[in-house]
Amino acid sequence: MDQKSDYQTQIDAEISDNVQNLEMDPYRLDYHLMPPVGLLNDPNGLIQFNGTYHVFFQWNPFETTHGKKAWGHYTSRDLINWTLEPAALVPDAWYDKNGCYSGSAIEHDGKMHLFYTGNVKDDEDRRSTYQCLAVSEDGIHFEKKGPVLHLPDGYTPHFRDPKVWKADGEWLMILGAQNEQGHGEAVVAASENLVDWDFIGPIAGSNINGLGDFGYMWECPDLFELDGRDILIVCPQGLEADGDKYHNLFQAGYFTGAFDSSMYTYSHGDFKELDRGFDFYAPQTFTDGSGRRILIAWMGITDDDEQDQPTISRNWIHGLTIPRVLEMKGDKVIQNPVPELRELRDERVSHAVMLNPETSFHAGIEPLSEICMDFKNDITDGFEMVLRNDVRVIYDGQRFIIERRKFSGEGREQRAFQLEQLANLRIFLDRSSVEIFVNGGEEVCTSRFFPEVDERNIELKARGAVQCDMTVWNLKQNTIDMYR
């Protein structure tokens, strides 16, 4: 039995041992992808290949801590029903022995090509990094081809997360990097054959294009065309909080601009956060067979609160967001849930809600729910919603605020952004997550939360007159075959 088979056998044993934990866990996610055991983080290699959607993910199947990562792998025909496949990449080669780190997937000549970062550490914990290739004919079994790009001069070993695409007949690779001056950059390389890569250099970054100091490392870059604009998604690390902005430990956002693929230059505007909640990082996009640009992100952030999450006691942690379709509205990226999720809708209840300072609205709500609210009047004096006695949503006529109880149970915390008018909300509740789409996806707030298990209440209050139509769907339990 080869080493990869040994590794998969160990994974299968861990999954089998954790089945009962998942079945007993009231916080296990239902229609979101989560690990069957261990720790999940970045989504990787998003692609639709031969009609099947593939979502790979960073995975430590043996611990609920960040460590030596493999590529976990889910497949689906419809973005609703998912199957856990064998691990696609495991850290078993000299160039990735300390982790098969994040990357991307493309189809070429009928084969799936995975590009990823091989992480290596020596006995003194010094890091080396390699950009690597693996190829598959069926999208399930992969043959590693080894490194295709080594660390260029002028950069630290924090050089990773290759995203590959084709432009004007040439293959391009964008990576997150830290230069030797300690500044984060998005850099590109080019290839004619996917094997031999020429390093070009930075197209954006801290102290580039007039941006100024903007973080010590840029992770998980993604450059793509959307409705005639070139969008650069990136995750800068090291930003200081600025008013309501940048309050998570690390940020995830985008620039809108124009990429010149012949000159390898990118002109862009200001950085905008993609999500205003507590738990959103490492987003990646892909184009499916119908031409939709779809985004999935890690519903978490590496921070000091991870080990306070109660799922640790059940030997798993973290999940991925629901898939979202991207569109442009002016210079702003709009995110909305993929329409396929409507297939999860089951029982429906509608409410005509009329609030004033002397009244409130209460109703029961299931842990798996979709809530749609359309406001009939301008809210100038304030509106508040409480979900399962934990998450509070507040709009005061100028700012939108989301608040939750801290994972430690000690105190509460908030995130906020400016909002001129609140027109509608679409909210997806899973057993321990909430995704709030504001004004048709102009803003999104993604957060994990861990309410009391039996708590089912939704409460609405107002400081002035508020009228809204509210529709609540109970969502069907999903089909995720996690025990293959």
Short mmCIF file of C-alpha atoms in Angstrom, two decimals:
data_model
loop_
_atom_site.label_atom_id
_atom_site.label_comp_id
_atom_site.label_asym_id
_atom_site.label_seq_id
_atom_site.Cartn_x
_atom_site.Cartn_y
_atom_site.Cartn_z
CA MET A 1 0.00 0.00 0.00
CA ASP A 2 1.51 3.35 -1.00
CA GLN A 3 1.93 6.31 1.33
CA LYS A 4 -1.06 8.23 -0.01
CA SER A 5 -3.27 5.21 0.56
CA ASP A 6 -1.93 4.96 4.11
CA TYR A 7 -2.79 8.62 4.63
CA GLN A 8 -6.31 8.16 3.25
CA THR A 9 -6.79 5.10 5.46
CA GLN A 10 -5.90 7.23 8.47
CA ILE A 11 -8.37 9.91 7.32
CA ASP A 12 -11.13 7.33 6.86
CA ALA A 13 -10.55 6.08 10.39
CA GLU A 14 -10.78 9.64 11.79
CA ILE A 15 -14.02 10.25 9.87
CA SER A 16 -15.53 6.98 11.05
CA ASP A 17 -14.61 7.73 14.66
CA ASN A 18 -16.28 11.16 14.43
CA VAL A 19 -19.61 10.19 12.83
CA GLN A 20 -21.40 9.96 16.16
CA ASN A 21 -19.98 13.31 17.28
CA LEU A 22 -21.47 15.01 14.23
CA GLU A 23 -24.82 13.33 14.63
CA MET A 24 -25.02 14.49 18.26
CA ASP A 25 -23.73 18.02 17.67
CA PRO A 26 -26.53 20.65 17.68
CA TYR A 27 -24.17 23.12 15.99
CA ARG A 28 -23.19 20.98 13.03
CA LEU A 29 -23.85 22.82 9.78
CA ASP A 30 -26.46 21.36 7.48
CA TYR A 31 -26.48 22.96 4.02
CA HIS A 32 -23.01 24.47 4.39
CA LEU A 33 -19.90 22.43 3.68
CA MET A 34 -17.92 21.60 6.80
CA PRO A 35 -15.19 19.08 7.58
CA PRO A 36 -16.30 15.59 8.68
CA VAL A 37 -13.51 15.82 11.24
CA GLY A 38 -10.69 18.22 12.03
CA LEU A 39 -10.16 21.76 10.80
CA LEU A 40 -11.27 23.31 7.51
CA ASN A 41 -10.12 26.67 6.17
CA ASP A 42 -9.60 28.13 2.66
CA PRO A 43 -11.71 26.89 -0.26
CA ASN A 44 -9.41 25.76 -3.06
CA GLY A 45 -9.62 24.72 -6.69
CA LEU A 46 -13.22 25.78 -7.34
CA ILE A 47 -14.24 24.47 -10.76
CA GLN A 48 -17.03 22.85 -12.73
CA PHE A 49 -15.41 19.91 -14.54
CA ASN A 50 -17.36 17.61 -16.87
CA GLY A 51 -20.60 18.94 -15.43
CA THR A 52 -19.62 18.34 -11.79
CA TYR A 53 -18.86 21.08 -9.29
CA HIS A 54 -15.68 20.55 -7.30
CA VAL A 55 -14.91 22.32 -4.03
CA PHE A 56 -11.53 21.52 -2.55
CA PHE A 57 -10.55 22.91 0.82
CA GLN A 58 -7.65 23.25 3.22
CA TRP A 59 -7.99 20.44 5.72
CA ASN A 60 -6.24 19.18 8.81
CA PRO A 61 -8.18 15.94 9.36
CA PHE A 62 -6.29 14.94 12.50
CA GLU A 63 -6.59 18.03 14.72
CA THR A 64 -8.80 21.08 15.20
CA THR A 65 -5.76 23.34 14.90
CA HIS A 66 -3.85 24.76 11.94
CA GLY A 67 -1.07 22.44 10.96
CA LYS A 68 -0.01 20.19 8.12
CA LYS A 69 -2.82 20.62 5.55
CA ALA A 70 -4.22 18.33 2.89
CA TRP A 71 -6.77 19.20 0.20
CA GLY A 72 -10.20 17.92 1.18
CA HIS A 73 -12.66 17.47 -1.67
CA TYR A 74 -16.44 17.73 -2.14
CA THR A 75 -18.34 17.21 -5.41
CA SER A 76 -21.87 18.08 -6.50
CA ARG A 77 -24.01 18.10 -9.62
CA ASP A 78 -26.35 20.83 -8.36
CA LEU A 79 -24.61 22.93 -5.65
CA ILE A 80 -27.01 21.45 -3.09
CA ASN A 81 -26.28 17.72 -2.69
CA TRP A 82 -22.62 17.04 -1.95
CA THR A 83 -20.35 14.01 -1.66
CA LEU A 84 -17.08 13.85 0.22
CA GLU A 85 -14.39 12.40 -2.03
CA PRO A 86 -10.97 11.05 -1.03
CA ALA A 87 -8.42 13.72 -0.18
CA ALA A 88 -7.11 15.10 -3.47
CA LEU A 89 -3.66 16.17 -2.25
CA VAL A 90 -1.81 15.04 0.85
CA PRO A 91 1.54 16.28 2.23
CA ASP A 92 3.73 13.33 1.22
CA ALA A 93 6.41 14.79 -1.10
CA TRP A 94 9.64 16.63 -0.31
CA TYR A 95 8.20 19.86 -1.72
CA ASP A 96 4.93 19.81 0.29
CA LYS A 97 5.76 17.70 3.35
CA ASN A 98 4.54 20.38 5.79
CA GLY A 99 1.35 21.19 3.93
CA CYS A 100 -0.39 21.31 0.57
CA TYR A 101 -1.41 24.95 0.85
CA SER A 102 -4.07 26.87 -1.06
CA GLY A 103 -4.40 27.12 -4.82
CA SER A 104 -6.72 26.80 -7.80
CA ALA A 105 -7.96 24.53 -10.59
CA ILE A 106 -8.25 24.85 -14.36
CA GLU A 107 -9.31 22.53 -17.16
CA HIS A 108 -6.91 22.01 -20.08
CA ASP A 109 -6.96 19.33 -22.78
CA GLY A 110 -9.77 17.53 -20.98
CA LYS A 111 -7.79 17.23 -17.74
CA MET A 112 -8.06 19.01 -14.41
CA HIS A 113 -4.90 20.81 -13.31
CA LEU A 114 -4.46 21.80 -9.67
CA PHE A 115 -1.94 24.50 -8.74
CA TYR A 116 -1.03 24.75 -5.07
CA THR A 117 1.67 25.92 -2.69
CA GLY A 118 3.96 23.30 -1.21
CA ASN A 119 5.02 24.26 2.29
CA VAL A 120 8.29 22.94 3.76
CA LYS A 121 9.89 23.65 7.14
CA ASP A 122 13.30 22.57 8.35
CA ASP A 123 14.31 21.46 11.85
CA GLU A 124 14.65 25.11 12.90
CA ASP A 125 11.16 25.97 11.59
CA ARG A 126 12.53 27.91 8.62
CA ARG A 127 10.08 27.92 5.72
CA SER A 128 10.56 27.10 2.05
CA THR A 129 7.77 27.47 -0.51
CA TYR A 130 7.11 25.94 -3.94
CA GLN A 131 4.30 26.44 -6.44
CA CYS A 132 3.28 22.96 -7.53
CA LEU A 133 1.14 21.17 -10.13
CA ALA A 134 -1.03 18.04 -9.97
CA VAL A 135 -3.07 16.63 -12.86
CA SER A 136 -6.16 14.41 -13.06
CA GLU A 137 -8.16 12.85 -15.87
CA ASP A 138 -11.24 12.11 -13.76
CA GLY A 139 -11.17 14.95 -11.22
CA ILE A 140 -10.79 12.48 -8.35
CA HIS A 141 -7.33 10.92 -8.61
CA PHE A 142 -4.37 13.27 -9.01
CA GLU A 143 -0.79 12.77 -10.09
CA LYS A 144 1.66 15.24 -8.62
CA LYS A 145 4.06 16.82 -11.12
CA GLY A 146 6.14 18.72 -8.58
CA PRO A 147 7.22 22.37 -8.40
CA VAL A 148 6.68 24.59 -11.44
CA LEU A 149 7.69 27.93 -9.88
CA HIS A 150 10.33 28.57 -7.24
CA LEU A 151 10.60 31.54 -4.92
CA PRO A 152 11.83 34.58 -6.90
CA ASP A 153 14.46 36.98 -5.63
CA GLY A 154 13.22 39.82 -3.48
CA TYR A 155 10.50 37.87 -1.65
CA THR A 156 10.16 36.07 1.66
CA PRO A 157 8.85 32.49 1.79
CA HIS A 158 5.39 34.00 2.46
CA PHE A 159 4.66 33.49 -1.23
CA ARG A 160 1.59 31.35 -1.93
CA ASP A 161 -2.00 30.72 -3.11
CA PRO A 162 -1.62 30.51 -6.93
CA LYS A 163 -4.74 31.33 -8.97
CA VAL A 164 -4.35 30.41 -12.66
CA TRP A 165 -6.36 31.54 -15.71
CA LYS A 166 -5.89 32.17 -19.42
CA ALA A 167 -5.74 35.63 -21.02
CA ASP A 168 -5.00 36.42 -24.68
CA GLY A 169 -3.64 32.94 -25.36
CA GLU A 170 -1.27 32.93 -22.36
CA TRP A 171 -1.57 31.28 -18.99
CA LEU A 172 -1.25 33.65 -16.05
CA MET A 173 -0.76 32.94 -12.35
CA ILE A 174 -1.43 35.47 -9.60
CA LEU A 175 -0.02 34.85 -6.13
CA GLY A 176 -0.05 36.45 -2.71
CA ALA A 177 3.35 37.60 -1.55
CA GLN A 178 5.45 39.46 0.97
CA ASN A 179 8.48 41.31 -0.36
CA GLU A 180 11.75 41.53 1.55
CA GLN A 181 10.76 44.98 2.80
CA GLY A 182 7.82 43.37 4.61
CA HIS A 183 5.06 44.68 2.32
CA GLY A 184 2.18 42.64 0.89
CA GLU A 185 1.83 42.31 -2.89
CA ALA A 186 -0.16 40.53 -5.59
CA VAL A 187 2.35 39.23 -8.14
CA VAL A 188 2.01 37.47 -11.50
CA ALA A 189 3.83 34.83 -13.51
CA ALA A 190 3.22 33.73 -17.12
CA SER A 191 3.47 30.43 -19.02
CA GLU A 192 2.82 28.99 -22.46
CA ASN A 193 2.45 25.38 -21.31
CA LEU A 194 1.43 25.38 -17.60
CA VAL A 195 4.79 23.84 -16.65
CA ASP A 196 7.44 26.47 -17.42
CA TRP A 197 6.61 29.74 -15.67
CA ASP A 198 8.31 33.13 -15.95
CA PHE A 199 8.00 35.42 -12.94
CA ILE A 200 6.80 38.89 -13.99
CA GLY A 201 6.43 40.85 -10.75
CA PRO A 202 3.85 42.79 -8.74
CA ILE A 203 0.69 44.30 -10.25
CA ALA A 204 -0.67 45.70 -6.97
CA GLY A 205 0.28 45.90 -3.35
CA SER A 206 1.31 47.95 -0.38
CA ASN A 207 2.97 51.19 -1.58
CA ILE A 208 2.15 50.41 -5.24
CA ASN A 209 -0.11 52.40 -7.58
CA GLY A 210 -0.44 55.14 -4.99
CA LEU A 211 -2.08 52.79 -2.49
CA GLY A 212 0.24 53.58 0.41
CA ASP A 213 1.03 51.24 3.28
CA PHE A 214 -1.56 48.46 3.03
CA GLY A 215 -0.51 45.41 4.97
CA TYR A 216 2.49 43.16 5.48
CA MET A 217 1.12 40.19 3.49
CA TRP A 218 -1.53 39.71 0.79
CA GLU A 219 -3.16 36.27 0.67
CA CYS A 220 -5.53 34.43 -1.68
CA PRO A 221 -5.55 36.79 -4.70
CA ASP A 222 -8.08 36.28 -7.49
CA LEU A 223 -8.17 38.42 -10.65
CA PHE A 224 -11.12 38.13 -13.04
CA GLU A 225 -13.35 40.09 -15.41
CA LEU A 226 -16.88 40.85 -14.20
CA ASP A 227 -19.35 42.80 -16.34
CA GLY A 228 -16.56 44.63 -18.15
CA ARG A 229 -14.48 45.44 -15.05
CA ASP A 230 -11.36 43.68 -13.78
CA ILE A 231 -11.80 42.72 -10.14
CA LEU A 232 -8.86 41.86 -7.89
CA ILE A 233 -9.87 40.04 -4.73
CA VAL A 234 -7.20 39.88 -2.07
CA CYS A 235 -6.84 39.31 1.68
CA PRO A 236 -4.43 41.87 3.14
CA GLN A 237 -2.99 41.19 6.57
CA GLY A 238 -1.91 43.97 8.90
CA LEU A 239 -4.50 46.68 8.28
CA GLU A 240 -5.36 48.96 11.17
CA ALA A 241 -9.03 49.59 11.96
CA ASP A 242 -10.35 52.71 10.21
CA GLY A 243 -13.72 53.90 11.49
CA ASP A 244 -16.13 51.02 10.82
CA LYS A 245 -13.66 49.31 8.47
CA TYR A 246 -11.08 46.59 9.04
CA HIS A 247 -12.17 45.34 12.45
CA ASN A 248 -11.54 41.66 11.78
CA LEU A 249 -8.03 40.42 12.46
CA PHE A 250 -7.48 39.94 8.69
CA GLN A 251 -9.48 41.46 5.82
CA ALA A 252 -11.04 40.13 2.62
CA GLY A 253 -11.97 42.56 -0.12
CA TYR A 254 -11.47 43.74 -3.66
CA PHE A 255 -10.29 46.45 -6.00
CA THR A 256 -12.15 47.46 -9.16
CA GLY A 257 -9.91 48.40 -12.06
CA ALA A 258 -8.42 47.53 -15.44
CA PHE A 259 -5.83 44.82 -16.08
CA ASP A 260 -3.54 45.06 -19.13
CA SER A 261 -2.52 41.47 -19.85
CA SER A 262 0.06 42.52 -22.43
CA MET A 263 1.89 44.93 -20.12
CA TYR A 264 1.03 43.09 -16.87
CA THR A 265 -0.27 46.24 -15.23
CA TYR A 266 -3.36 46.83 -13.13
CA SER A 267 -4.87 50.24 -12.38
CA HIS A 268 -7.47 50.26 -9.65
CA GLY A 269 -9.60 52.25 -7.24
CA ASP A 270 -10.09 51.94 -3.51
CA PHE A 271 -10.22 48.71 -1.51
CA LYS A 272 -13.71 47.56 -0.51
CA GLU A 273 -14.51 44.84 2.00
CA LEU A 274 -16.51 41.95 0.54
CA ASP A 275 -18.26 41.06 3.77
CA ARG A 276 -19.09 43.06 6.91
CA GLY A 277 -19.60 40.19 9.34
CA PHE A 278 -17.22 38.44 11.71
CA ASP A 279 -16.33 35.29 9.77
CA PHE A 280 -15.36 35.64 6.12
CA TYR A 281 -11.92 35.05 4.59
CA ALA A 282 -10.02 33.54 1.66
CA PRO A 283 -12.81 33.91 -0.96
CA GLN A 284 -12.27 32.28 -4.34
CA THR A 285 -14.34 32.51 -7.52
CA PHE A 286 -14.87 30.43 -10.64
CA THR A 287 -17.03 30.54 -13.77
CA ASP A 288 -19.45 27.66 -14.26
CA GLY A 289 -20.88 26.24 -17.46
CA SER A 290 -23.67 28.82 -17.61
CA GLY A 291 -21.20 31.71 -17.38
CA ARG A 292 -21.94 32.66 -13.78
CA ARG A 293 -19.12 34.00 -11.63
CA ILE A 294 -19.58 32.14 -8.32
CA LEU A 295 -17.82 32.88 -5.03
CA ILE A 296 -17.29 30.66 -2.01
CA ALA A 297 -15.33 31.73 1.07
CA TRP A 298 -14.10 30.31 4.33
CA MET A 299 -16.66 31.06 7.03
CA GLY A 300 -13.95 31.75 9.59
CA ILE A 301 -10.76 33.64 10.29
CA THR A 302 -7.54 32.52 11.90
CA ASP A 303 -7.64 34.28 15.25
CA ASP A 304 -7.43 33.80 19.00
CA ASP A 305 -11.14 32.91 19.30
CA GLU A 306 -11.03 29.71 17.26
CA GLN A 307 -10.49 27.39 20.20
CA ASP A 308 -13.49 28.93 22.02
CA GLN A 309 -15.89 27.48 19.46
CA PRO A 310 -17.95 24.67 21.02
CA THR A 311 -17.62 22.35 18.02
CA ILE A 312 -14.02 21.73 19.11
CA SER A 313 -15.40 19.26 21.66
CA ARG A 314 -16.92 17.34 18.72
CA ASN A 315 -13.59 17.25 16.85
CA TRP A 316 -14.43 19.65 14.03
CA ILE A 317 -14.28 23.38 13.35
CA HIS A 318 -15.25 25.85 10.60
CA GLY A 319 -17.26 25.73 7.38
CA LEU A 320 -17.65 27.38 4.00
CA THR A 321 -20.17 30.02 2.94
CA ILE A 322 -23.06 29.24 0.64
CA PRO A 323 -22.16 29.75 -3.05
CA ARG A 324 -22.86 33.30 -4.24
CA VAL A 325 -23.33 34.70 -7.73
CA LEU A 326 -21.40 37.92 -8.40
CA GLU A 327 -22.52 40.89 -10.48
CA MET A 328 -21.42 44.51 -10.81
CA LYS A 329 -23.48 47.54 -9.87
CA GLY A 330 -21.41 50.57 -10.79
CA ASP A 331 -18.04 49.99 -9.14
CA LYS A 332 -19.51 47.68 -6.51
CA VAL A 333 -19.55 43.88 -6.47
CA ILE A 334 -23.02 42.52 -5.67
CA GLN A 335 -23.34 39.07 -4.07
CA ASN A 336 -26.48 36.93 -4.03
CA PRO A 337 -27.09 33.28 -3.14
CA VAL A 338 -27.12 30.89 -6.09
CA PRO A 339 -30.75 30.32 -7.20
CA GLU A 340 -30.33 26.56 -6.67
CA LEU A 341 -30.70 27.13 -2.91
CA ARG A 342 -34.41 27.81 -3.42
CA GLU A 343 -34.77 24.05 -3.77
CA LEU A 344 -34.16 23.81 -0.02
CA ARG A 345 -37.32 25.79 0.77
CA ASP A 346 -40.02 23.84 2.59
CA GLU A 347 -42.85 25.22 4.76
CA ARG A 348 -43.53 28.92 4.29
CA VAL A 349 -45.02 31.48 6.68
CA SER A 350 -45.72 35.12 5.76
CA HIS A 351 -46.15 38.05 8.14
CA ALA A 352 -47.28 41.62 7.55
CA VAL A 353 -45.31 43.37 10.29
CA MET A 354 -46.26 46.82 11.61
CA LEU A 355 -44.06 48.20 14.39
CA ASN A 356 -43.96 51.33 16.53
CA PRO A 357 -42.15 52.12 19.81
CA GLU A 358 -44.96 50.55 21.84
CA THR A 359 -45.11 47.28 19.93
CA SER A 360 -42.83 44.38 19.08
CA PHE A 361 -43.09 41.26 16.96
CA HIS A 362 -42.21 37.72 18.09
CA ALA A 363 -42.31 34.45 16.20
CA GLY A 364 -40.74 31.03 16.34
CA ILE A 365 -37.96 30.20 13.91
CA GLU A 366 -36.21 26.96 13.05
CA PRO A 367 -32.40 26.61 13.08
CA LEU A 368 -32.57 25.99 9.31
CA SER A 369 -34.39 29.00 7.88
CA GLU A 370 -34.44 31.55 5.10
CA ILE A 371 -35.94 34.94 5.99
CA CYS A 372 -36.90 37.58 3.41
CA MET A 373 -37.93 41.06 4.58
CA ASP A 374 -39.11 43.92 2.35
CA PHE A 375 -39.46 47.27 4.10
CA LYS A 376 -42.38 49.44 2.99
CA ASN A 377 -41.26 52.76 4.45
CA ASP A 378 -38.04 54.66 5.08
CA ILE A 379 -36.54 53.73 8.43
CA THR A 380 -35.27 56.92 10.03
CA ASP A 381 -35.65 56.26 13.75
CA GLY A 382 -34.26 52.75 14.05
CA PHE A 383 -35.06 49.07 13.70
CA GLU A 384 -33.78 46.03 15.57
CA MET A 385 -34.02 42.29 15.04
CA VAL A 386 -32.82 39.55 17.40
CA LEU A 387 -32.24 36.03 16.05
CA ARG A 388 -32.37 33.10 18.49
CA ASN A 389 -31.58 35.47 21.37
CA ASP A 390 -28.00 35.83 20.18
CA VAL A 391 -27.46 37.76 16.93
CA ARG A 392 -28.77 41.33 16.91
CA VAL A 393 -29.27 43.29 13.70
CA ILE A 394 -29.63 47.05 14.23
CA TYR A 395 -30.31 49.81 11.72
CA ASP A 396 -30.40 53.37 13.08
CA GLY A 397 -31.14 55.17 9.81
CA GLN A 398 -27.45 55.65 8.98
CA ARG A 399 -25.49 52.61 10.15
CA PHE A 400 -26.14 48.88 9.86
CA ILE A 401 -24.85 46.96 12.88
CA ILE A 402 -24.55 43.24 13.52
CA GLU A 403 -23.83 42.05 17.05
CA ARG A 404 -23.26 38.65 18.59
CA ARG A 405 -22.28 37.02 21.84
CA LYS A 406 -18.56 36.26 21.96
CA PHE A 407 -17.60 32.61 21.57
CA SER A 408 -16.16 32.65 25.07
CA GLY A 409 -19.59 33.69 26.37
CA GLU A 410 -18.12 36.76 28.03
CA GLY A 411 -19.55 39.95 26.51
CA ARG A 412 -20.72 40.91 23.04
CA GLU A 413 -19.06 42.32 19.92
CA GLN A 414 -20.16 44.37 16.90
CA ARG A 415 -19.38 45.07 13.25
CA ALA A 416 -20.95 48.01 11.39
CA PHE A 417 -21.05 49.96 8.12
CA GLN A 418 -22.71 53.05 6.72
CA LEU A 419 -26.05 52.47 4.96
CA GLU A 420 -28.20 55.27 3.57
CA GLN A 421 -31.40 53.24 3.31
CA LEU A 422 -32.55 49.79 4.35
CA ALA A 423 -34.78 48.35 1.63
CA ASN A 424 -34.65 44.59 2.14
CA LEU A 425 -32.91 41.71 3.91
CA ARG A 426 -32.41 38.11 2.93
CA ILE A 427 -31.08 35.94 5.75
CA PHE A 428 -29.83 32.35 5.68
CA LEU A 429 -29.72 30.62 9.06
CA ASP A 430 -27.95 27.33 9.61
CA ARG A 431 -27.50 25.70 13.01
CA SER A 432 -24.49 27.85 13.88
CA SER A 433 -24.18 30.40 11.08
CA VAL A 434 -25.98 33.41 9.65
CA GLU A 435 -25.49 35.11 6.27
CA ILE A 436 -27.32 38.42 5.84
CA PHE A 437 -27.72 39.88 2.34
CA VAL A 438 -28.60 43.58 2.55
CA ASN A 439 -30.40 45.51 -0.21
CA GLY A 440 -30.19 42.84 -2.86
CA GLY A 441 -26.63 41.82 -2.01
CA GLU A 442 -25.06 45.30 -1.96
CA GLU A 443 -23.66 44.36 1.45
CA VAL A 444 -23.30 40.97 3.14
CA CYS A 445 -22.65 40.00 6.77
CA THR A 446 -21.41 36.45 7.41
CA SER A 447 -20.98 35.17 10.95
CA ARG A 448 -20.85 32.04 13.06
CA PHE A 449 -22.83 32.05 16.30
CA PHE A 450 -23.71 29.47 18.92
CA PRO A 451 -27.12 30.14 20.50
CA GLU A 452 -28.78 28.13 23.23
CA VAL A 453 -29.81 24.89 21.54
CA ASP A 454 -33.53 25.20 22.27
CA GLU A 455 -33.74 28.93 21.47
CA ARG A 456 -36.17 29.54 18.55
CA ASN A 457 -37.27 33.16 18.89
CA ILE A 458 -37.11 35.98 16.36
CA GLU A 459 -37.94 39.43 17.73
CA LEU A 460 -38.47 42.72 15.90
CA LYS A 461 -38.57 46.17 17.51
CA ALA A 462 -38.55 49.77 16.27
CA ARG A 463 -38.05 53.28 17.60
CA GLY A 464 -40.43 54.67 14.99
CA ALA A 465 -43.00 53.39 12.50
CA VAL A 466 -41.76 50.39 10.51
CA GLN A 467 -43.76 48.33 8.04
CA CYS A 468 -42.40 45.25 6.31
CA ASP A 469 -43.51 42.05 4.65
CA MET A 470 -41.62 39.09 6.09
CA THR A 471 -41.54 35.61 4.62
CA VAL A 472 -39.90 32.73 6.49
CA TRP A 473 -39.12 29.37 4.90
CA ASN A 474 -38.14 26.34 6.90
CA LEU A 475 -35.32 24.73 4.96
CA LYS A 476 -35.07 21.03 4.23
CA GLN A 477 -32.26 19.08 5.76
CA ASN A 478 -29.62 18.76 3.10
CA THR A 479 -27.96 15.75 1.54
CA ILE A 480 -24.23 15.81 2.26
CA ASP A 481 -22.67 12.37 2.08
CA MET A 482 -19.82 12.93 4.53
CA TYR A 483 -19.00 9.35 5.37
CA ARG A 484 -17.85 7.95 2.07
#
